[in-house]
mmCIF file of C-alpha atoms and ligand atoms in Angstrom:
data_model
loop_
_atom_site.group_PDB
_atom_site.id
_atom_site.type_symbol
_atom_site.label_atom_id
_atom_site.label_comp_id
_atom_site.label_asym_id
_atom_site.label_seq_id
_atom_site.Cartn_x
_atom_site.Cartn_y
_atom_site.Cartn_z
ATOM 1 C CA MET X 1 17.514 -124.155 14.392
ATOM 2 C CA ALA X 2 20.945 -125.219 15.658
ATOM 3 C CA ALA X 3 22.750 -122.564 17.709
ATOM 4 C CA ASP X 4 25.780 -122.606 15.405
ATOM 5 C CA GLN X 5 23.577 -121.680 12.423
ATOM 6 C CA ALA X 6 21.497 -119.040 14.196
ATOM 7 C CA LEU X 7 23.969 -117.279 16.440
ATOM 8 C CA HIS X 8 25.935 -114.236 15.323
ATOM 9 C CA MET X 9 26.664 -110.717 16.489
ATOM 10 C CA ASN X 10 25.029 -107.882 14.557
ATOM 11 C CA GLY X 11 27.148 -107.242 11.479
ATOM 12 C CA GLY X 12 28.022 -104.011 9.673
ATOM 13 C CA VAL X 13 28.890 -100.737 11.357
ATOM 14 C CA GLY X 14 25.419 -99.349 12.205
ATOM 15 C CA GLU X 15 24.142 -98.146 15.579
ATOM 16 C CA THR X 16 23.294 -101.631 16.879
ATOM 17 C CA SER X 17 26.229 -103.419 15.217
ATOM 18 C CA TYR X 18 28.727 -105.361 17.303
ATOM 19 C CA ALA X 19 31.420 -103.128 15.832
ATOM 20 C CA ASN X 20 29.789 -100.135 17.547
ATOM 21 C CA ASN X 21 28.863 -101.891 20.776
ATOM 22 C CA SER X 22 31.946 -103.752 21.848
ATOM 23 C CA LEU X 23 33.562 -101.345 24.276
ATOM 24 C CA ILE X 24 33.159 -103.758 27.185
ATOM 25 C CA HIS X 25 34.886 -106.481 25.144
ATOM 26 C CA LYS X 26 37.662 -104.039 24.252
ATOM 27 C CA LYS X 27 38.152 -103.370 27.976
ATOM 28 C CA VAL X 28 38.672 -107.087 28.495
ATOM 29 C CA LEU X 29 41.262 -107.189 25.710
ATOM 30 C CA VAL X 30 43.129 -104.248 27.237
ATOM 31 C CA LYS X 31 43.066 -105.820 30.717
ATOM 32 C CA GLU X 32 44.231 -109.211 29.466
ATOM 33 C CA LYS X 33 47.159 -107.673 27.546
ATOM 34 C CA PRO X 34 49.870 -108.508 30.133
ATOM 35 C CA ILE X 35 48.624 -112.120 30.321
ATOM 36 C CA LEU X 36 48.536 -112.452 26.544
ATOM 37 C CA GLU X 37 51.972 -110.932 26.202
ATOM 38 C CA GLU X 38 53.451 -113.246 28.822
ATOM 39 C CA SER X 39 51.905 -116.290 27.160
ATOM 40 C CA VAL X 40 52.907 -115.376 23.587
ATOM 41 C CA ILE X 41 56.465 -114.622 24.694
ATOM 42 C CA ARG X 42 56.686 -117.944 26.591
ATOM 43 C CA THR X 43 55.341 -119.844 23.586
ATOM 44 C CA TYR X 44 57.725 -118.082 21.236
ATOM 45 C CA HIS X 45 60.711 -118.787 23.483
ATOM 46 C CA ASN X 46 59.705 -122.465 23.693
ATOM 47 C CA LEU X 47 59.150 -122.982 19.997
ATOM 48 C CA ALA X 48 61.109 -120.279 18.154
ATOM 49 C CA PRO X 49 59.179 -121.277 15.004
ATOM 50 C CA GLN X 50 60.216 -120.289 11.511
ATOM 51 C CA TRP X 51 56.712 -118.843 11.045
ATOM 52 C CA LEU X 52 53.936 -118.401 13.574
ATOM 53 C CA LYS X 53 50.377 -119.623 13.155
ATOM 54 C CA VAL X 54 47.851 -118.013 15.478
ATOM 55 C CA ALA X 55 44.083 -118.501 15.631
ATOM 56 C CA ASP X 56 41.540 -116.207 17.259
ATOM 57 C CA LEU X 57 38.333 -118.112 17.988
ATOM 58 C CA GLY X 58 35.040 -116.197 18.115
ATOM 59 C CA CYS X 59 36.631 -113.152 16.454
ATOM 60 C CA SER X 60 33.320 -111.437 15.581
ATOM 61 C CA SER X 61 33.582 -108.366 13.360
ATOM 62 C CA GLY X 62 34.696 -104.923 14.384
ATOM 63 C CA PRO X 63 37.685 -103.022 15.717
ATOM 64 C CA ASN X 64 38.449 -105.663 18.390
ATOM 65 C CA THR X 65 39.049 -108.329 15.751
ATOM 66 C CA LEU X 66 42.167 -106.663 14.365
ATOM 67 C CA PHE X 67 43.133 -105.137 17.702
ATOM 68 C CA ILE X 68 43.902 -108.633 18.974
ATOM 69 C CA VAL X 69 46.049 -109.351 15.909
ATOM 70 C CA SER X 70 48.088 -106.204 16.718
ATOM 71 C CA GLU X 71 48.430 -107.264 20.345
ATOM 72 C CA VAL X 72 49.854 -110.652 19.358
ATOM 73 C CA ILE X 73 52.222 -109.067 16.832
ATOM 74 C CA ASP X 74 53.467 -106.632 19.512
ATOM 75 C CA ALA X 75 54.111 -109.556 21.856
ATOM 76 C CA VAL X 76 56.004 -111.500 19.154
ATOM 77 C CA HIS X 77 58.057 -108.404 18.468
ATOM 78 C CA ALA X 78 58.910 -108.119 22.160
ATOM 79 C CA ALA X 79 59.925 -111.811 22.256
ATOM 80 C CA CYS X 80 62.159 -111.416 19.190
ATOM 81 C CA PHE X 81 63.735 -108.288 20.618
ATOM 82 C CA GLU X 82 64.653 -110.286 23.763
ATOM 83 C CA LEU X 83 66.026 -113.141 21.683
ATOM 84 C CA ASN X 84 67.758 -110.773 19.277
ATOM 85 C CA CYS X 85 66.239 -112.540 16.284
ATOM 86 C CA GLN X 86 64.322 -111.535 13.155
ATOM 87 C CA PRO X 87 60.513 -111.596 13.721
ATOM 88 C CA PRO X 88 58.841 -114.418 11.791
ATOM 89 C CA ASP X 89 56.111 -114.302 9.187
ATOM 90 C CA CYS X 90 52.764 -114.614 10.969
ATOM 91 C CA GLN X 91 49.589 -116.237 9.759
ATOM 92 C CA PHE X 92 46.393 -115.335 11.605
ATOM 93 C CA PHE X 93 43.224 -117.359 11.338
ATOM 94 C CA LEU X 94 40.108 -115.450 12.349
ATOM 95 C CA ASN X 95 37.379 -117.903 13.267
ATOM 96 C CA ASP X 96 33.702 -117.381 14.002
ATOM 97 C CA LEU X 97 30.367 -118.991 13.202
ATOM 98 C CA VAL X 98 29.149 -119.050 9.612
ATOM 99 C CA GLY X 99 26.719 -116.147 10.195
ATOM 100 C CA ASN X 100 29.549 -113.803 11.225
ATOM 101 C CA ASP X 101 30.095 -110.687 9.116
ATOM 102 C CA PHE X 102 33.556 -111.629 7.800
ATOM 103 C CA ASN X 103 33.222 -109.156 4.913
ATOM 104 C CA THR X 104 33.400 -106.167 7.244
ATOM 105 C CA ILE X 105 36.718 -107.497 8.620
ATOM 106 C CA PHE X 106 38.143 -108.236 5.180
ATOM 107 C CA LYS X 107 37.400 -104.667 4.054
ATOM 108 C CA LEU X 108 39.543 -103.362 6.928
ATOM 109 C CA LEU X 109 42.548 -105.470 5.923
ATOM 110 C CA PRO X 110 44.272 -103.271 3.306
ATOM 111 C CA ASP X 111 44.471 -100.338 5.770
ATOM 112 C CA PHE X 112 45.487 -102.670 8.572
ATOM 113 C CA TYR X 113 48.387 -104.132 6.555
ATOM 114 C CA LYS X 114 49.529 -100.618 5.580
ATOM 115 C CA LYS X 115 49.435 -99.427 9.204
ATOM 116 C CA LEU X 116 51.365 -102.501 10.301
ATOM 117 C CA GLU X 117 54.066 -101.962 7.726
ATOM 118 C CA LYS X 118 54.352 -98.301 8.675
ATOM 119 C CA GLY X 119 54.488 -99.083 12.402
ATOM 120 C CA LYS X 120 56.803 -102.073 12.331
ATOM 121 C CA GLY X 121 58.759 -101.298 9.194
ATOM 122 C CA GLN X 122 60.922 -103.739 7.278
ATOM 123 C CA LYS X 123 61.991 -105.412 10.503
ATOM 124 C CA PHE X 124 58.726 -107.226 10.799
ATOM 125 C CA GLY X 125 57.943 -110.392 8.848
ATOM 126 C CA SER X 126 54.887 -110.549 6.625
ATOM 127 C CA CYS X 127 51.414 -110.937 8.096
ATOM 128 C CA PHE X 128 48.722 -113.036 6.420
ATOM 129 C CA ILE X 129 45.127 -112.988 7.677
ATOM 130 C CA ALA X 130 42.471 -115.534 6.733
ATOM 131 C CA GLY X 131 38.871 -116.152 7.792
ATOM 132 C CA VAL X 132 37.838 -119.583 9.095
ATOM 133 C CA PRO X 133 34.065 -119.992 9.375
ATOM 134 C CA GLY X 134 32.799 -122.807 11.608
ATOM 135 C CA SER X 135 32.088 -123.736 15.201
ATOM 136 C CA PHE X 136 34.922 -124.094 17.672
ATOM 137 C CA TYR X 137 32.990 -127.106 18.975
ATOM 138 C CA GLY X 138 34.251 -128.906 15.881
ATOM 139 C CA ARG X 139 37.717 -129.353 14.312
ATOM 140 C CA LEU X 140 38.863 -126.195 12.529
ATOM 141 C CA PHE X 141 42.545 -126.888 11.708
ATOM 142 C CA PRO X 142 44.830 -129.804 10.780
ATOM 143 C CA SER X 143 46.523 -131.694 13.615
ATOM 144 C CA ASN X 144 49.642 -130.079 15.118
ATOM 145 C CA SER X 145 49.325 -126.969 12.993
ATOM 146 C CA ILE X 146 48.651 -123.995 15.326
ATOM 147 C CA HIS X 147 51.219 -122.419 17.657
ATOM 148 C CA PHE X 148 48.908 -120.187 19.634
ATOM 149 C CA PHE X 149 45.160 -119.972 20.290
ATOM 150 C CA HIS X 150 43.367 -116.926 21.594
ATOM 151 C CA SER X 151 39.685 -116.534 22.326
ATOM 152 C CA SER X 152 38.041 -113.640 24.073
ATOM 153 C CA PHE X 153 34.490 -113.276 25.336
ATOM 154 C CA SER X 154 33.248 -116.355 23.482
ATOM 155 C CA GLN X 155 33.510 -119.581 25.498
ATOM 156 C CA HIS X 156 30.444 -118.757 27.585
ATOM 157 C CA TRP X 157 28.428 -119.474 24.426
ATOM 158 C CA LEU X 158 27.347 -123.115 24.558
ATOM 159 C CA SER X 159 27.118 -125.417 21.564
ATOM 160 C CA GLN X 160 23.361 -125.718 22.143
ATOM 161 C CA VAL X 161 20.585 -125.055 24.633
ATOM 162 C CA PRO X 162 21.300 -127.445 27.551
ATOM 163 C CA LYS X 163 19.929 -130.886 26.683
ATOM 164 C CA GLY X 164 18.386 -131.247 30.151
ATOM 165 C CA LEU X 165 16.132 -128.228 29.563
ATOM 166 C CA THR X 166 14.467 -129.495 26.442
ATOM 167 C CA SER X 167 14.106 -133.208 27.196
ATOM 168 C CA SER X 168 10.978 -132.970 29.445
ATOM 169 C CA VAL X 169 7.421 -132.422 28.153
ATOM 170 C CA ILE X 170 7.000 -129.271 30.254
ATOM 171 C CA PRO X 171 10.018 -127.025 29.588
ATOM 172 C CA LEU X 172 12.123 -126.978 32.737
ATOM 173 C CA ASN X 173 12.923 -123.287 32.482
ATOM 174 C CA LYS X 174 9.435 -122.086 31.511
ATOM 175 C CA GLY X 175 9.112 -118.322 31.758
ATOM 176 C CA ASN X 176 12.845 -117.633 31.850
ATOM 177 C CA ILE X 177 15.418 -117.363 29.091
ATOM 178 C CA TYR X 178 18.427 -118.068 31.315
ATOM 179 C CA VAL X 179 19.156 -119.019 34.930
ATOM 180 C CA THR X 180 17.472 -116.551 37.285
ATOM 181 C CA GLU X 181 16.982 -116.361 41.036
ATOM 182 C CA THR X 182 13.688 -118.257 40.658
ATOM 183 C CA SER X 183 15.173 -121.108 38.561
ATOM 184 C CA THR X 184 15.187 -124.580 40.151
ATOM 185 C CA PRO X 185 18.510 -126.354 40.904
ATOM 186 C CA ALA X 186 17.754 -128.678 37.967
ATOM 187 C CA VAL X 187 17.964 -125.713 35.576
ATOM 188 C CA MET X 188 21.317 -124.631 36.989
ATOM 189 C CA ARG X 189 22.559 -128.240 36.761
ATOM 190 C CA ALA X 190 21.454 -128.568 33.140
ATOM 191 C CA TYR X 191 23.390 -125.414 32.213
ATOM 192 C CA MET X 192 26.478 -126.473 34.137
ATOM 193 C CA GLU X 193 26.493 -129.961 32.597
ATOM 194 C CA GLN X 194 26.217 -128.554 29.085
ATOM 195 C CA PHE X 195 29.127 -126.200 29.795
ATOM 196 C CA GLN X 196 31.234 -129.086 31.175
ATOM 197 C CA GLU X 197 30.566 -131.190 28.083
ATOM 198 C CA ASP X 198 31.245 -128.300 25.681
ATOM 199 C CA PHE X 199 34.368 -126.970 27.345
ATOM 200 C CA LYS X 200 35.883 -130.456 27.592
ATOM 201 C CA LEU X 201 35.234 -130.998 23.903
ATOM 202 C CA PHE X 202 36.707 -127.575 23.083
ATOM 203 C CA LEU X 203 39.911 -128.388 25.004
ATOM 204 C CA ARG X 204 40.281 -131.811 23.399
ATOM 205 C CA LEU X 205 39.858 -130.390 19.883
ATOM 206 C CA ARG X 206 42.342 -127.557 20.480
ATOM 207 C CA SER X 207 44.881 -129.948 21.945
ATOM 208 C CA GLU X 208 44.739 -131.940 18.705
ATOM 209 C CA GLU X 209 45.281 -128.818 16.595
ATOM 210 C CA LEU X 210 47.980 -127.230 18.756
ATOM 211 C CA VAL X 211 51.649 -128.066 18.258
ATOM 212 C CA GLN X 212 53.434 -129.442 21.300
ATOM 213 C CA GLU X 213 54.328 -126.658 23.744
ATOM 214 C CA GLY X 214 51.894 -124.348 21.977
ATOM 215 C CA GLY X 215 49.994 -121.795 24.062
ATOM 216 C CA MET X 216 46.431 -120.617 24.596
ATOM 217 C CA VAL X 217 44.748 -117.672 26.324
ATOM 218 C CA LEU X 218 40.988 -117.653 26.878
ATOM 219 C CA THR X 219 38.765 -115.043 28.490
ATOM 220 C CA PHE X 220 35.082 -115.542 29.079
ATOM 221 C CA ILE X 221 32.283 -114.129 31.162
ATOM 222 C CA GLY X 222 32.242 -115.912 34.466
ATOM 223 C CA ARG X 223 30.885 -115.379 37.935
ATOM 224 C CA LEU X 224 32.124 -115.676 41.461
ATOM 225 C CA GLU X 225 30.454 -118.169 43.797
ATOM 226 C CA THR X 226 29.267 -115.180 45.831
ATOM 227 C CA ASP X 227 27.826 -113.260 42.862
ATOM 228 C CA GLU X 228 24.120 -112.794 42.429
ATOM 229 C CA LEU X 229 22.845 -114.515 39.332
ATOM 230 C CA ILE X 230 21.319 -111.292 38.047
ATOM 231 C CA SER X 231 22.552 -110.318 34.588
ATOM 232 C CA PRO X 232 21.233 -108.218 31.706
ATOM 233 C CA PHE X 233 19.571 -111.433 30.492
ATOM 234 C CA ASP X 234 17.098 -111.173 33.397
ATOM 235 C CA LEU X 235 16.040 -107.811 32.048
ATOM 236 C CA ILE X 236 15.775 -109.127 28.501
ATOM 237 C CA GLY X 237 13.623 -112.008 29.850
ATOM 238 C CA MET X 238 11.313 -109.510 31.609
ATOM 239 C CA THR X 239 11.077 -107.384 28.483
ATOM 240 C CA LEU X 240 10.150 -110.409 26.383
ATOM 241 C CA HIS X 241 7.455 -111.218 28.971
ATOM 242 C CA ASP X 242 5.979 -107.747 28.554
ATOM 243 C CA MET X 243 6.050 -108.232 24.794
ATOM 244 C CA VAL X 244 4.037 -111.459 25.220
ATOM 245 C CA LEU X 245 1.475 -109.567 27.359
ATOM 246 C CA GLU X 246 1.252 -106.947 24.624
ATOM 247 C CA ALA X 247 0.818 -109.713 22.002
ATOM 248 C CA ILE X 248 3.947 -108.601 20.149
ATOM 249 C CA ILE X 249 5.449 -112.099 20.372
ATOM 250 C CA GLU X 250 3.765 -115.473 20.875
ATOM 251 C CA GLU X 251 3.904 -117.003 24.348
ATOM 252 C CA SER X 252 4.949 -120.415 22.958
ATOM 253 C CA LYS X 253 8.052 -118.821 21.452
ATOM 254 C CA LEU X 254 9.121 -117.390 24.794
ATOM 255 C CA VAL X 255 8.354 -120.684 26.600
ATOM 256 C CA SER X 256 10.590 -122.638 24.229
ATOM 257 C CA PHE X 257 13.427 -120.100 24.175
ATOM 258 C CA ASP X 258 16.538 -120.544 26.342
ATOM 259 C CA LEU X 259 19.889 -118.887 25.814
ATOM 260 C CA PRO X 260 22.805 -121.220 25.009
ATOM 261 C CA PHE X 261 25.015 -119.389 27.473
ATOM 262 C CA TYR X 262 26.699 -120.192 30.803
ATOM 263 C CA THR X 263 28.989 -118.224 33.101
ATOM 264 C CA PRO X 264 31.231 -120.618 35.049
ATOM 265 C CA THR X 265 33.089 -119.880 38.268
ATOM 266 C CA PRO X 266 36.909 -119.976 38.123
ATOM 267 C CA GLU X 267 36.802 -123.204 40.136
ATOM 268 C CA GLU X 268 34.458 -124.875 37.621
ATOM 269 C CA GLY X 269 36.804 -123.839 34.816
ATOM 270 C CA ARG X 270 39.860 -125.151 36.646
ATOM 271 C CA GLU X 271 38.175 -128.501 37.422
ATOM 272 C CA ILE X 272 37.251 -129.071 33.779
ATOM 273 C CA ILE X 273 40.769 -128.213 32.560
ATOM 274 C CA ASP X 274 42.273 -130.613 35.127
ATOM 275 C CA ALA X 275 39.771 -133.391 34.400
ATOM 276 C CA GLU X 276 40.172 -133.125 30.617
ATOM 277 C CA GLY X 277 43.923 -133.339 31.042
ATOM 278 C CA SER X 278 45.318 -132.037 27.734
ATOM 279 C CA PHE X 279 46.454 -128.641 29.069
ATOM 280 C CA THR X 280 48.531 -127.400 31.989
ATOM 281 C CA LEU X 281 46.887 -124.367 33.532
ATOM 282 C CA GLN X 282 49.494 -121.696 34.124
ATOM 283 C CA ARG X 283 47.372 -118.810 35.254
ATOM 284 C CA ILE X 284 43.723 -118.102 36.043
ATOM 285 C CA GLU X 285 42.558 -114.586 36.834
ATOM 286 C CA VAL X 286 39.324 -112.773 37.533
ATOM 287 C CA LEU X 287 38.950 -109.399 35.794
ATOM 288 C CA LYS X 288 36.027 -107.338 37.078
ATOM 289 C CA ILE X 289 34.254 -105.024 34.640
ATOM 290 C CA GLY X 290 30.795 -103.457 35.037
ATOM 291 C CA TRP X 291 28.085 -104.127 32.446
ATOM 292 C CA ASP X 292 28.397 -100.474 31.487
ATOM 293 C CA ALA X 293 32.120 -101.103 30.757
ATOM 294 C CA ASP X 294 32.831 -98.616 33.578
ATOM 295 C CA ILE X 295 32.249 -95.843 31.039
ATOM 296 C CA ASN X 296 32.379 -93.183 33.737
ATOM 297 C CA GLU X 297 36.045 -94.015 34.145
ATOM 298 C CA SER X 298 36.616 -93.301 30.476
ATOM 299 C CA GLU X 299 39.133 -90.524 30.102
ATOM 300 C CA GLU X 300 38.882 -90.384 26.340
ATOM 301 C CA GLU X 301 35.941 -87.995 26.268
ATOM 302 C CA ASN X 302 34.900 -85.434 28.827
ATOM 303 C CA ILE X 303 31.386 -86.790 29.201
ATOM 304 C CA VAL X 304 29.764 -87.642 32.509
ATOM 305 C CA PHE X 305 27.409 -90.551 31.909
ATOM 306 C CA ASP X 306 24.164 -90.255 33.856
ATOM 307 C CA ASN X 307 21.952 -93.277 34.621
ATOM 308 C CA LYS X 308 19.878 -92.862 31.447
ATOM 309 C CA MET X 309 22.995 -92.834 29.263
ATOM 310 C CA ARG X 310 24.391 -95.880 31.060
ATOM 311 C CA ALA X 311 21.071 -97.706 30.596
ATOM 312 C CA LYS X 312 21.090 -96.941 26.858
ATOM 313 C CA PHE X 313 24.685 -98.116 26.603
ATOM 314 C CA ILE X 314 23.846 -101.447 28.304
ATOM 315 C CA ALA X 315 20.641 -101.878 26.290
ATOM 316 C CA ASN X 316 22.526 -101.405 22.999
HETATM 317 C C1 LIG P 401 30.939 -111.258 22.212
HETATM 318 S S1 LIG P 401 31.668 -111.801 20.742
HETATM 319 C C2 LIG P 401 33.395 -111.584 21.091
HETATM 320 C C3 LIG P 401 34.151 -111.125 19.902
HETATM 321 C C4 LIG P 401 35.619 -110.769 20.082
HETATM 322 N N1 LIG P 401 36.393 -111.941 20.437
HETATM 323 C C5 LIG P 401 35.849 -109.667 21.092
HETATM 324 O O1 LIG P 401 36.487 -109.941 22.113
HETATM 325 O O2 LIG P 401 35.385 -108.542 20.863
HETATM 326 C C6 LIG P 401 31.495 -113.578 20.838
HETATM 327 C C7 LIG P 401 31.726 -114.242 19.508
HETATM 328 O O3 LIG P 401 31.804 -115.661 19.696
HETATM 329 C C8 LIG P 401 31.216 -116.265 18.576
HETATM 330 N N2 LIG P 401 30.878 -117.666 18.860
HETATM 331 C C9 LIG P 401 29.941 -118.136 19.722
HETATM 332 N N3 LIG P 401 29.906 -119.479 19.667
HETATM 333 C C10 LIG P 401 30.853 -119.863 18.766
HETATM 334 C C11 LIG P 401 31.297 -121.122 18.261
HETATM 335 N N4 LIG P 401 30.740 -122.258 18.695
HETATM 336 N N5 LIG P 401 32.277 -121.147 17.342
HETATM 337 C C12 LIG P 401 32.845 -119.997 16.886
HETATM 338 N N6 LIG P 401 32.452 -118.760 17.341
HETATM 339 C C13 LIG P 401 31.477 -118.700 18.250
HETATM 340 C C14 LIG P 401 30.000 -115.380 18.311
HETATM 341 O O4 LIG P 401 29.486 -115.561 17.020
HETATM 342 C C15 LIG P 401 30.584 -113.991 18.541
HETATM 343 O O5 LIG P 401 31.054 -113.408 17.374
#
C-alpha cells in the first residue's frame, strides 16, 4: 500500500493516541517559537496583506495542532502592534494525510474560537480554520495563494520507501526496518536519495503555492554528522525480530518492511534548498531534545521519572 494511504498517527484521545503522546513534538514547537515569531513578523511586514492565509503541513490531531495556530496568531498580533495597524482576518489550512483524524481537531474548534475571542477581544480579526487532506508531496493549494507555510516534525517522512531498497530481488535492507549500524552504504544512499528527491519536490510545490515574499518555517528530525545512527527505530526493529521468532508475525512481512523515514544533517538540508533554488534560506538551527522529551526537566509536575517511567514514555 502507498505510504500516503497507510501512514497516520493514532487518532482519538486514548492512551496510545498521538494527542496523548506528543509532548516531545510540543517541546519542539515551544523551542521554535522565537524563530516562528521572527519569520511571521518579517513576512507580515513585507506583505501587509488584507487577510492572511497560513497552512500547517502535517498537522496531525491533538493539542499541538491548535497550539501552532495560536502561536502564529500571537506573532501576527505582535507584528500589527509594531505597525500600529488592525490585525487581519486569518485563514488557517490544516493539512495532513487522508488517514489523519481530522474529526478530533474539528470538535475542538468551537472552544478554540471562544478562547481566542476572549483572549484577543474585538481587536483581533476573524479566524477561519479548514482541513486539507492530502500529501504535501503533491499540490495542495492554488498558485500564489498562501502567505505563510509551517510544518513541524513531518518532513522526515518520505513519500515512499526508498526506491533503491525495493528494486533488487533480495531486499537490500533485509532484517532491518531503517538504517542501522549494520546497514551497508547502499542502504544509507538509497534513503538519502529518496529524501533529496522528496524534499526538492516539496520545495518546488510550496514555491508555486506561496505568494512572492511569503515565508516558511520547517522543523524536522535530523541528525548531526557525528551522531550515532541509533534511534528508537532500532529497538522497534529488534522487537519485531523477536515477534518473528515467537511466530507472532511472519518473517516475510518483516523482510519486506522498511520505514519511509530519513533524518538529514543540517548540511544535507542546506544543500538541497540551495540546489532547488526557489527559497532563500534565512536561518538554520539545531534544537537538541532527548527521546524522552527531557521529561525530568519538566517543572509542571513534581514527579521524578525513573528509567522504567522514561522507557514507558518512549515506548508509547
Ligand atoms: C509526528 S506528526 C507531527 C504533527 C504536528 N505537526 C506536531 O508538531 O505535533 C507528523 C505528521 O506528518 C504527517 N505526514 C507525514 N507525511 C505526510 C505527507 N506526505 N503529507 C502530509 N502529512 C504528512 C503524518 O501523518 C503526521 O500526522
